[in-house]
Amino acid sequence: MHESKPKLIIQGGNPLRGEIRISGAKNAALPLLCAALLTEDTVRISNVPRLMDITTMLSLLKQIGVNVEDTGSSEFVLCAANLTQLTAPYDMVKTMRAAILVLGPLLARAGEAYISLPGGCAIGLRPVDQHIKGLEAMGAEISIEHGYIHAVARQLHGARIVMDIVTVTGTENLMMAATLAHGTTVIENAAREPEIVDLANCLTAMGARIHGAGSDIITVEGVPALRGAEHAVMPDRIETGTFLVAACATGGNIHLTETDPQLLDAVLDKLTECGARIDTGNRWIHLEIQQRPQSITLRTAPYPAFPTDMQAQFMSLNCIADGTAIITETIFENRLMHVQELKRMNADIRVEGNTAIVHGIPRLDGAHVMATDLRASASLVIAGLVAHGETVIDRIYHLDRGYESIEEKLSLLGASIRRTRAP
């Protein structure tokens, strides 16, 4: 017997209305959990979302020898006093690229790391050469053997590192490694994402000396040791954006709590442009739209510009918007794979290279579709919510990697959505 695979079944046509709480950010939580490797003391991380990638990361940390206590809410207590194994094996890393984030902390703390080359979403090349180049500049000896990165360094030292491309995990890895290096490290062309600021805040609470996080030049003065700390994961700006787009597409009226509007300037601007009324306050966002949305042309670029992680959701919105939109993807070369699935739902989209031209039509048709990556799966959920009839989404394990309880939250807002296990 084949194991049954879960699917989502959506009956479209219900506007989203009501209030939900936004979860902690996956892309902030993953490096924060890895930061526990940098100290013998206890690190307490709260507001951690319950997601597949988090489970995978915690399993990996346990394998390395970290003691992980789940307090039962959204809080984990980690203690890396006794590291027993300095390896991140292929079976862990193949499902989640973020496992590369143990490389810098392990090398800085234990002097050695053996990490499988990463897997994860099939959205394009995301080379780890920037991580390797930076660590080598800090004195590490690194070789690639049998599909593994083997890194050794008795004592990392400060260095000036100029990143060839903007890489979030690369910036995080090098920033963590630099906290225990001897001397000062300067990372230029650093990523500026809020998740990096969140990590820097946690590391600073642990005793690190970091300046410039959130800008393109980060300076880290190494210290002999870090101490334990408590830190709450920042709100998930992509989950926030996904629910706002879903409400906008369905003609909804929603209130999101425990989120931060300041993390979403580019997204909120685009939603206002398409005709939504948005009000914001301290840790809340309210969106209401009473007309068919207007088409929105957009171009993805590194933070603080429009995020690549919101491109697929806005494409679904544009499918039913009034007018024609041009969407240009500049970050990942394979990030238009959801186009074929949206076309199965009668969407009018033409792709030219890294650009999609979307002609809005009054309504999509429900269909059987397949998720190809995390954010593409969110775009198909939005398409299903606005489509006429029933939409069935296969391969939703992608969705579970990045959205906590998405069907429960959508149900609270009035969506007709359920999970099934079909043979």
mmCIF file of N, CA and C in Angstrom, residues 270-392:
data_model
loop_
_atom_site.group_PDB
_atom_site.id
_atom_site.type_symbol
_atom_site.label_atom_id
_atom_site.label_comp_id
_atom_site.label_asym_id
_atom_site.label_seq_id
_atom_site.Cartn_x
_atom_site.Cartn_y
_atom_site.Cartn_z
ATOM 1 N N LYS A 270 1.868 48.046 -2.415
ATOM 2 C CA LYS A 270 1.266 47.397 -3.590
ATOM 3 C C LYS A 270 -0.215 47.075 -3.352
ATOM 4 N N LEU A 271 -0.557 46.658 -2.143
ATOM 5 C CA LEU A 271 -1.963 46.350 -1.841
ATOM 6 C C LEU A 271 -2.819 47.614 -1.863
ATOM 7 N N THR A 272 -2.251 48.727 -1.397
ATOM 8 C CA THR A 272 -2.964 50.011 -1.463
ATOM 9 C C THR A 272 -3.169 50.407 -2.921
ATOM 10 N N GLU A 273 -2.119 50.176 -3.727
ATOM 11 C CA GLU A 273 -2.169 50.494 -5.167
ATOM 12 C C GLU A 273 -3.287 49.712 -5.862
ATOM 13 N N CYS A 274 -3.563 48.499 -5.377
ATOM 14 C CA CYS A 274 -4.586 47.695 -6.062
ATOM 15 C C CYS A 274 -5.993 48.004 -5.550
ATOM 16 N N GLY A 275 -6.117 48.954 -4.604
ATOM 17 C CA GLY A 275 -7.453 49.398 -4.209
ATOM 18 C C GLY A 275 -7.873 49.026 -2.807
ATOM 19 N N ALA A 276 -6.988 48.364 -2.037
ATOM 20 C CA ALA A 276 -7.339 47.991 -0.666
ATOM 21 C C ALA A 276 -7.153 49.182 0.269
ATOM 22 N N ARG A 277 -7.986 49.226 1.296
ATOM 23 C CA ARG A 277 -7.788 50.218 2.354
ATOM 24 C C ARG A 277 -7.076 49.521 3.509
ATOM 25 N N ILE A 278 -5.944 50.076 3.926
ATOM 26 C CA ILE A 278 -5.135 49.440 4.965
ATOM 27 C C ILE A 278 -4.940 50.405 6.127
ATOM 28 N N ASP A 279 -5.238 49.925 7.332
ATOM 29 C CA ASP A 279 -4.950 50.673 8.563
ATOM 30 C C ASP A 279 -3.963 49.846 9.382
ATOM 31 N N THR A 280 -3.022 50.525 10.042
ATOM 32 C CA THR A 280 -2.026 49.803 10.834
ATOM 33 C C THR A 280 -1.866 50.464 12.192
ATOM 34 N N GLY A 281 -1.421 49.675 13.142
ATOM 35 C CA GLY A 281 -1.122 50.178 14.484
ATOM 36 C C GLY A 281 0.008 49.361 15.068
ATOM 37 N N ASN A 282 0.223 49.496 16.351
ATOM 38 C CA ASN A 282 1.285 48.736 17.006
ATOM 39 C C ASN A 282 0.916 47.251 17.006
ATOM 40 N N ARG A 283 1.603 46.474 16.184
ATOM 41 C CA ARG A 283 1.451 45.014 16.104
ATOM 42 C C ARG A 283 0.106 44.562 15.511
ATOM 43 N N TRP A 284 -0.531 45.416 14.679
ATOM 44 C CA TRP A 284 -1.729 44.946 13.955
ATOM 45 C C TRP A 284 -1.837 45.609 12.583
ATOM 46 N N ILE A 285 -2.548 44.914 11.681
ATOM 47 C CA ILE A 285 -2.835 45.432 10.335
ATOM 48 C C ILE A 285 -4.284 45.078 10.005
ATOM 49 N N HIS A 286 -5.011 46.056 9.460
ATOM 50 C CA HIS A 286 -6.396 45.809 9.037
ATOM 51 C C HIS A 286 -6.492 46.110 7.540
ATOM 52 N N LEU A 287 -7.083 45.173 6.785
ATOM 53 C CA LEU A 287 -7.269 45.382 5.341
ATOM 54 C C LEU A 287 -8.724 45.177 4.978
ATOM 55 N N GLU A 288 -9.215 46.089 4.137
ATOM 56 C CA GLU A 288 -10.580 45.963 3.619
ATOM 57 C C GLU A 288 -10.567 46.384 2.152
ATOM 58 N N ILE A 289 -11.292 45.641 1.315
ATOM 59 C CA ILE A 289 -11.411 46.033 -0.091
ATOM 60 C C ILE A 289 -12.849 45.824 -0.529
ATOM 61 N N GLN A 290 -13.406 46.805 -1.242
ATOM 62 C CA GLN A 290 -14.820 46.742 -1.618
ATOM 63 C C GLN A 290 -15.006 46.802 -3.132
ATOM 64 N N GLN A 291 -13.931 46.531 -3.870
ATOM 65 C CA GLN A 291 -14.018 46.571 -5.331
ATOM 66 C C GLN A 291 -13.123 45.468 -5.889
ATOM 67 N N ARG A 292 -13.254 45.240 -7.183
ATOM 68 C CA ARG A 292 -12.322 44.310 -7.834
ATOM 69 C C ARG A 292 -10.912 44.922 -7.792
ATOM 70 N N PRO A 293 -9.902 44.148 -7.377
ATOM 71 C CA PRO A 293 -8.562 44.742 -7.286
ATOM 72 C C PRO A 293 -8.026 45.181 -8.653
ATOM 73 N N GLN A 294 -7.187 46.207 -8.644
ATOM 74 C CA GLN A 294 -6.492 46.670 -9.853
ATOM 75 C C GLN A 294 -5.212 45.867 -10.028
ATOM 76 N N SER A 295 -4.818 45.631 -11.277
ATOM 77 C CA SER A 295 -3.566 44.906 -11.546
ATOM 78 C C SER A 295 -2.366 45.667 -10.994
ATOM 79 N N ILE A 296 -1.371 44.894 -10.533
ATOM 80 C CA ILE A 296 -0.171 45.515 -9.945
ATOM 81 C C ILE A 296 1.069 44.985 -10.621
ATOM 82 N N THR A 297 1.817 45.856 -11.272
ATOM 83 C CA THR A 297 3.114 45.479 -11.842
ATOM 84 C C THR A 297 4.163 45.521 -10.739
ATOM 85 N N LEU A 298 5.035 44.503 -10.697
ATOM 86 C CA LEU A 298 6.052 44.495 -9.641
ATOM 87 C C LEU A 298 7.323 43.790 -10.102
ATOM 88 N N ARG A 299 8.394 44.099 -9.389
ATOM 89 C CA ARG A 299 9.718 43.527 -9.670
ATOM 90 C C ARG A 299 10.329 43.128 -8.334
ATOM 91 N N THR A 300 10.729 41.872 -8.197
ATOM 92 C CA THR A 300 11.333 41.433 -6.939
ATOM 93 C C THR A 300 12.776 41.927 -6.842
ATOM 94 N N ALA A 301 13.212 42.180 -5.624
ATOM 95 C CA ALA A 301 14.600 42.601 -5.376
ATOM 96 C C ALA A 301 14.876 42.405 -3.894
ATOM 97 N N PRO A 302 16.157 42.381 -3.495
ATOM 98 C CA PRO A 302 16.463 42.179 -2.068
ATOM 99 C C PRO A 302 15.827 43.257 -1.184
ATOM 100 N N TYR A 303 15.591 42.898 0.072
ATOM 101 C CA TYR A 303 15.009 43.812 1.060
ATOM 102 C C TYR A 303 15.814 45.108 1.091
ATOM 103 N N PRO A 304 15.149 46.273 1.168
ATOM 104 C CA PRO A 304 13.741 46.505 1.510
ATOM 105 C C PRO A 304 12.799 46.604 0.306
ATOM 106 N N ALA A 305 13.235 46.168 -0.857
ATOM 107 C CA ALA A 305 12.365 46.190 -2.039
ATOM 108 C C ALA A 305 11.345 45.049 -1.961
ATOM 109 N N PHE A 306 10.626 44.819 -3.057
ATOM 110 C CA PHE A 306 9.536 43.837 -3.035
ATOM 111 C C PHE A 306 10.097 42.414 -2.899
ATOM 112 N N PRO A 307 9.606 41.632 -1.907
ATOM 113 C CA PRO A 307 10.214 40.320 -1.632
ATOM 114 C C PRO A 307 9.849 39.233 -2.648
ATOM 115 N N THR A 308 10.857 38.469 -3.045
ATOM 116 C CA THR A 308 10.620 37.323 -3.940
ATOM 117 C C THR A 308 9.628 36.337 -3.324
ATOM 118 N N ASP A 309 9.610 36.255 -1.978
ATOM 119 C CA ASP A 309 8.707 35.330 -1.296
ATOM 120 C C ASP A 309 7.234 35.737 -1.372
ATOM 121 N N MET A 310 6.943 36.926 -1.934
ATOM 122 C CA MET A 310 5.546 37.356 -2.115
ATOM 123 C C MET A 310 5.135 37.394 -3.584
ATOM 124 N N GLN A 311 6.054 37.079 -4.472
ATOM 125 C CA GLN A 311 5.772 37.204 -5.911
ATOM 126 C C GLN A 311 4.647 36.266 -6.367
ATOM 127 N N ALA A 312 4.684 35.012 -5.931
ATOM 128 C CA ALA A 312 3.685 34.031 -6.392
ATOM 129 C C ALA A 312 2.280 34.398 -5.914
ATOM 130 N N GLN A 313 2.173 34.886 -4.660
ATOM 131 C CA GLN A 313 0.862 35.254 -4.119
ATOM 132 C C GLN A 313 0.262 36.428 -4.911
ATOM 133 N N PHE A 314 1.101 37.419 -5.246
ATOM 134 C CA PHE A 314 0.609 38.563 -6.017
ATOM 135 C C PHE A 314 0.252 38.155 -7.446
ATOM 136 N N MET A 315 0.898 37.105 -7.960
ATOM 137 C CA MET A 315 0.514 36.636 -9.291
ATOM 138 C C MET A 315 -0.922 36.108 -9.268
ATOM 139 N N SER A 316 -1.274 35.361 -8.222
ATOM 140 C CA SER A 316 -2.655 34.867 -8.111
ATOM 141 C C SER A 316 -3.643 36.020 -8.010
ATOM 142 N N LEU A 317 -3.281 37.050 -7.254
ATOM 143 C CA LEU A 317 -4.133 38.242 -7.149
ATOM 144 C C LEU A 317 -4.303 38.898 -8.516
ATOM 145 N N ASN A 318 -3.202 39.015 -9.257
ATOM 146 C CA ASN A 318 -3.260 39.635 -10.584
ATOM 147 C C ASN A 318 -4.102 38.831 -11.573
ATOM 148 N N CYS A 319 -4.202 37.519 -11.341
ATOM 149 C CA CYS A 319 -4.986 36.665 -12.256
ATOM 150 C C CYS A 319 -6.452 37.097 -12.320
ATOM 151 N N ILE A 320 -6.975 37.649 -11.202
ATOM 152 C CA ILE A 320 -8.396 38.047 -11.186
ATOM 153 C C ILE A 320 -8.555 39.562 -11.057
ATOM 154 N N ALA A 321 -7.442 40.290 -11.207
ATOM 155 C CA ALA A 321 -7.495 41.755 -11.066
ATOM 156 C C ALA A 321 -7.929 42.403 -12.379
ATOM 157 N N ASP A 322 -8.259 43.676 -12.296
ATOM 158 C CA ASP A 322 -8.694 44.441 -13.467
ATOM 159 C C ASP A 322 -7.467 45.048 -14.146
ATOM 160 N N GLY A 323 -7.160 44.559 -15.347
ATOM 161 C CA GLY A 323 -6.021 45.107 -16.091
ATOM 162 C C GLY A 323 -4.941 44.073 -16.362
ATOM 163 N N THR A 324 -3.789 44.563 -16.789
ATOM 164 C CA THR A 324 -2.649 43.698 -17.133
ATOM 165 C C THR A 324 -1.463 44.065 -16.256
ATOM 166 N N ALA A 325 -0.795 43.047 -15.704
ATOM 167 C CA ALA A 325 0.357 43.264 -14.827
ATOM 168 C C ALA A 325 1.591 42.607 -15.407
ATOM 169 N N ILE A 326 2.734 43.211 -15.150
ATOM 170 C CA ILE A 326 4.015 42.614 -15.537
ATOM 171 C C ILE A 326 4.778 42.310 -14.250
ATOM 172 N N ILE A 327 5.110 41.026 -14.052
ATOM 173 C CA ILE A 327 5.817 40.589 -12.844
ATOM 174 C C ILE A 327 7.207 40.117 -13.262
ATOM 175 N N THR A 328 8.238 40.736 -12.694
ATOM 176 C CA THR A 328 9.619 40.389 -13.039
ATOM 177 C C THR A 328 10.301 39.789 -11.822
ATOM 178 N N GLU A 329 10.815 38.582 -11.978
ATOM 179 C CA GLU A 329 11.497 37.858 -10.893
ATOM 180 C C GLU A 329 13.008 37.968 -11.104
ATOM 181 N N THR A 330 13.695 38.658 -10.184
ATOM 182 C CA THR A 330 15.138 38.881 -10.367
ATOM 183 C C THR A 330 15.995 38.046 -9.417
ATOM 184 N N ILE A 331 15.385 37.343 -8.464
ATOM 185 C CA ILE A 331 16.168 36.669 -7.420
ATOM 186 C C ILE A 331 16.467 35.209 -7.778
ATOM 187 N N PHE A 332 15.410 34.440 -8.096
ATOM 188 C CA PHE A 332 15.585 33.013 -8.384
ATOM 189 C C PHE A 332 15.140 32.688 -9.800
ATOM 190 N N GLU A 333 15.950 31.906 -10.514
ATOM 191 C CA GLU A 333 15.659 31.683 -11.935
ATOM 192 C C GLU A 333 14.528 30.683 -12.183
ATOM 193 N N ASN A 334 14.170 29.859 -11.194
ATOM 194 C CA ASN A 334 13.093 28.884 -11.400
ATOM 195 C C ASN A 334 11.817 29.277 -10.670
ATOM 196 N N ARG A 335 11.640 30.569 -10.383
ATOM 197 C CA ARG A 335 10.537 30.893 -9.482
ATOM 198 C C ARG A 335 9.255 31.291 -10.200
ATOM 199 N N LEU A 336 9.025 30.721 -11.370
ATOM 200 C CA LEU A 336 7.747 30.967 -12.044
ATOM 201 C C LEU A 336 7.039 29.640 -12.334
ATOM 202 N N MET A 337 7.397 28.606 -11.566
ATOM 203 C CA MET A 337 6.834 27.278 -11.836
ATOM 204 C C MET A 337 5.341 27.196 -11.531
ATOM 205 N N HIS A 338 4.833 28.107 -10.692
ATOM 206 C CA HIS A 338 3.399 28.106 -10.380
ATOM 207 C C HIS A 338 2.558 28.570 -11.570
ATOM 208 N N VAL A 339 3.190 29.183 -12.573
ATOM 209 C CA VAL A 339 2.439 29.694 -13.730
ATOM 210 C C VAL A 339 1.661 28.563 -14.408
ATOM 211 N N GLN A 340 2.327 27.427 -14.639
ATOM 212 C CA GLN A 340 1.662 26.309 -15.321
ATOM 213 C C GLN A 340 0.441 25.828 -14.552
ATOM 214 N N GLU A 341 0.560 25.805 -13.222
ATOM 215 C CA GLU A 341 -0.572 25.344 -12.405
ATOM 216 C C GLU A 341 -1.715 26.364 -12.433
ATOM 217 N N LEU A 342 -1.379 27.651 -12.376
ATOM 218 C CA LEU A 342 -2.424 28.688 -12.450
ATOM 219 C C LEU A 342 -3.139 28.651 -13.803
ATOM 220 N N LYS A 343 -2.388 28.313 -14.854
ATOM 221 C CA LYS A 343 -3.009 28.215 -16.187
ATOM 222 C C LYS A 343 -4.019 27.067 -16.249
ATOM 223 N N ARG A 344 -3.805 26.041 -15.441
ATOM 224 C CA ARG A 344 -4.782 24.947 -15.360
ATOM 225 C C ARG A 344 -6.112 25.457 -14.804
ATOM 226 N N MET A 345 -6.046 26.582 -14.079
ATOM 227 C CA MET A 345 -7.253 27.172 -13.501
ATOM 228 C C MET A 345 -7.797 28.279 -14.407
ATOM 229 N N ASN A 346 -7.297 28.306 -15.658
ATOM 230 C CA ASN A 346 -7.782 29.229 -16.686
ATOM 231 C C ASN A 346 -7.162 30.623 -16.606
ATOM 232 N N ALA A 347 -6.071 30.760 -15.831
ATOM 233 C CA ALA A 347 -5.397 32.062 -15.754
ATOM 234 C C ALA A 347 -4.775 32.406 -17.107
ATOM 235 N N ASP A 348 -4.729 33.700 -17.403
ATOM 236 C CA ASP A 348 -4.171 34.189 -18.671
ATOM 237 C C ASP A 348 -2.782 34.781 -18.377
ATOM 238 N N ILE A 349 -1.752 33.926 -18.498
ATOM 239 C CA ILE A 349 -0.380 34.346 -18.161
ATOM 240 C C ILE A 349 0.560 33.957 -19.295
ATOM 241 N N ARG A 350 1.436 34.873 -19.669
ATOM 242 C CA ARG A 350 2.471 34.577 -20.660
ATOM 243 C C ARG A 350 3.830 34.826 -20.019
ATOM 244 N N VAL A 351 4.747 33.872 -20.170
ATOM 245 C CA VAL A 351 6.082 34.025 -19.579
ATOM 246 C C VAL A 351 7.101 34.323 -20.668
ATOM 247 N N GLU A 352 7.918 35.335 -20.432
ATOM 248 C CA GLU A 352 9.049 35.652 -21.311
ATOM 249 C C GLU A 352 10.287 35.776 -20.435
ATOM 250 N N GLY A 353 11.123 34.746 -20.452
ATOM 251 C CA GLY A 353 12.324 34.754 -19.619
ATOM 252 C C GLY A 353 11.951 34.774 -18.143
ATOM 253 N N ASN A 354 12.400 35.818 -17.419
ATOM 254 C CA ASN A 354 12.093 35.912 -15.984
ATOM 255 C C ASN A 354 10.909 36.849 -15.712
ATOM 256 N N THR A 355 10.100 37.070 -16.751
ATOM 257 C CA THR A 355 8.962 37.988 -16.635
ATOM 258 C C THR A 355 7.663 37.264 -16.978
ATOM 259 N N ALA A 356 6.624 37.547 -16.202
ATOM 260 C CA ALA A 356 5.292 37.006 -16.493
ATOM 261 C C ALA A 356 4.344 38.166 -16.769
ATOM 262 N N ILE A 357 3.616 38.069 -17.876
ATOM 263 C CA ILE A 357 2.598 39.075 -18.214
ATOM 264 C C ILE A 357 1.239 38.454 -17.882
ATOM 265 N N VAL A 358 0.530 39.075 -16.938
ATOM 266 C CA VAL A 358 -0.726 38.509 -16.430
ATOM 267 C C VAL A 358 -1.895 39.409 -16.839
ATOM 268 N N HIS A 359 -2.815 38.852 -17.630
ATOM 269 C CA HIS A 359 -4.052 39.561 -17.978
ATOM 270 C C HIS A 359 -5.137 39.105 -17.007
ATOM 271 N N GLY A 360 -5.667 40.033 -16.233
ATOM 272 C CA GLY A 360 -6.696 39.675 -15.265
ATOM 273 C C GLY A 360 -7.990 39.256 -15.942
ATOM 274 N N ILE A 361 -8.621 38.214 -15.384
ATOM 275 C CA ILE A 361 -9.930 37.770 -15.880
ATOM 276 C C ILE A 361 -10.904 37.805 -14.689
ATOM 277 N N PRO A 362 -12.215 37.857 -14.942
ATOM 278 C CA PRO A 362 -13.154 38.013 -13.822
ATOM 279 C C PRO A 362 -13.092 36.885 -12.798
ATOM 280 N N ARG A 363 -12.839 35.637 -13.262
ATOM 281 C CA ARG A 363 -12.774 34.561 -12.259
ATOM 282 C C ARG A 363 -11.933 33.401 -12.771
ATOM 283 N N LEU A 364 -11.317 32.678 -11.841
ATOM 284 C CA LEU A 364 -10.594 31.446 -12.159
ATOM 285 C C LEU A 364 -11.556 30.265 -12.015
ATOM 286 N N ASP A 365 -11.183 29.127 -12.585
ATOM 287 C CA ASP A 365 -11.963 27.894 -12.434
ATOM 288 C C ASP A 365 -11.216 26.945 -11.503
ATOM 289 N N GLY A 366 -11.956 26.318 -10.587
ATOM 290 C CA GLY A 366 -11.347 25.305 -9.724
ATOM 291 C C GLY A 366 -10.756 24.177 -10.554
ATOM 292 N N ALA A 367 -9.640 23.605 -10.095
ATOM 293 C CA ALA A 367 -8.977 22.521 -10.832
ATOM 294 C C ALA A 367 -8.109 21.714 -9.875
ATOM 295 N N HIS A 368 -7.578 20.611 -10.375
ATOM 296 C CA HIS A 368 -6.625 19.798 -9.602
ATOM 297 C C HIS A 368 -5.232 20.317 -9.934
ATOM 298 N N VAL A 369 -4.507 20.818 -8.934
ATOM 299 C CA VAL A 369 -3.191 21.419 -9.173
ATOM 300 C C VAL A 369 -2.169 20.833 -8.204
ATOM 301 N N MET A 370 -0.893 21.162 -8.451
ATOM 302 C CA MET A 370 0.192 20.582 -7.669
ATOM 303 C C MET A 370 1.149 21.680 -7.221
ATOM 304 N N ALA A 371 1.466 21.694 -5.931
ATOM 305 C CA ALA A 371 2.426 22.668 -5.408
ATOM 306 C C ALA A 371 3.844 22.273 -5.821
ATOM 307 N N THR A 372 4.632 23.267 -6.250
ATOM 308 C CA THR A 372 6.014 22.981 -6.673
ATOM 309 C C THR A 372 7.045 23.503 -5.685
ATOM 310 N N ASP A 373 6.680 24.489 -4.874
ATOM 311 C CA ASP A 373 7.576 24.971 -3.825
ATOM 312 C C ASP A 373 6.722 25.684 -2.783
ATOM 313 N N LEU A 374 7.358 26.178 -1.739
ATOM 314 C CA LEU A 374 6.624 26.729 -0.594
ATOM 315 C C LEU A 374 5.696 27.886 -0.977
ATOM 316 N N ARG A 375 6.239 28.929 -1.595
ATOM 317 C CA ARG A 375 5.401 30.105 -1.873
ATOM 318 C C ARG A 375 4.461 29.851 -3.047
ATOM 319 N N ALA A 376 4.856 28.982 -3.994
ATOM 320 C CA ALA A 376 3.942 28.602 -5.077
ATOM 321 C C ALA A 376 2.706 27.932 -4.503
ATOM 322 N N SER A 377 2.892 27.117 -3.464
ATOM 323 C CA SER A 377 1.733 26.448 -2.867
ATOM 324 C C SER A 377 0.786 27.471 -2.236
ATOM 325 N N ALA A 378 1.335 28.543 -1.648
ATOM 326 C CA ALA A 378 0.483 29.603 -1.094
ATOM 327 C C ALA A 378 -0.295 30.301 -2.212
ATOM 328 N N SER A 379 0.343 30.477 -3.369
ATOM 329 C CA SER A 379 -0.352 31.137 -4.490
ATOM 330 C C SER A 379 -1.523 30.280 -4.976
ATOM 331 N N LEU A 380 -1.359 28.961 -4.937
ATOM 332 C CA LEU A 380 -2.443 28.074 -5.377
ATOM 333 C C LEU A 380 -3.598 28.082 -4.382
ATOM 334 N N VAL A 381 -3.290 28.221 -3.088
ATOM 335 C CA VAL A 381 -4.351 28.351 -2.084
ATOM 336 C C VAL A 381 -5.168 29.614 -2.362
ATOM 337 N N ILE A 382 -4.473 30.724 -2.624
ATOM 338 C CA ILE A 382 -5.179 31.985 -2.918
ATOM 339 C C ILE A 382 -6.032 31.828 -4.176
ATOM 340 N N ALA A 383 -5.453 31.198 -5.199
ATOM 341 C CA ALA A 383 -6.208 30.972 -6.442
ATOM 342 C C ALA A 383 -7.443 30.120 -6.168
ATOM 343 N N GLY A 384 -7.294 29.090 -5.328
ATOM 344 C CA GLY A 384 -8.429 28.238 -4.975
ATOM 345 C C GLY A 384 -9.518 29.002 -4.238
ATOM 346 N N LEU A 385 -9.108 29.950 -3.400
ATOM 347 C CA LEU A 385 -10.089 30.736 -2.624
ATOM 348 C C LEU A 385 -10.946 31.626 -3.514
ATOM 349 N N VAL A 386 -10.390 32.063 -4.657
ATOM 350 C CA VAL A 386 -11.157 32.959 -5.545
ATOM 351 C C VAL A 386 -11.795 32.216 -6.716
ATOM 352 N N ALA A 387 -11.440 30.938 -6.894
ATOM 353 C CA ALA A 387 -11.919 30.198 -8.070
ATOM 354 C C ALA A 387 -13.380 29.772 -7.922
ATOM 355 N N HIS A 388 -14.010 29.560 -9.069
ATOM 356 C CA HIS A 388 -15.371 29.034 -9.101
ATOM 357 C C HIS A 388 -15.289 27.515 -9.010
ATOM 358 N N GLY A 389 -15.938 26.928 -7.993
ATOM 359 C CA GLY A 389 -15.921 25.479 -7.854
ATOM 360 C C GLY A 389 -14.802 24.992 -6.940
ATOM 361 N N GLU A 390 -14.449 23.728 -7.123
ATOM 362 C CA GLU A 390 -13.527 23.051 -6.200
ATOM 363 C C GLU A 390 -12.103 23.007 -6.737
ATOM 364 N N THR A 391 -11.146 23.315 -5.878
ATOM 365 C CA THR A 391 -9.723 23.191 -6.203
ATOM 366 C C THR A 391 -9.098 22.169 -5.264
ATOM 367 N N VAL A 392 -8.336 21.250 -5.827
ATOM 368 C CA VAL A 392 -7.604 20.248 -5.033
ATOM 369 C C VAL A 392 -6.113 20.509 -5.224
#
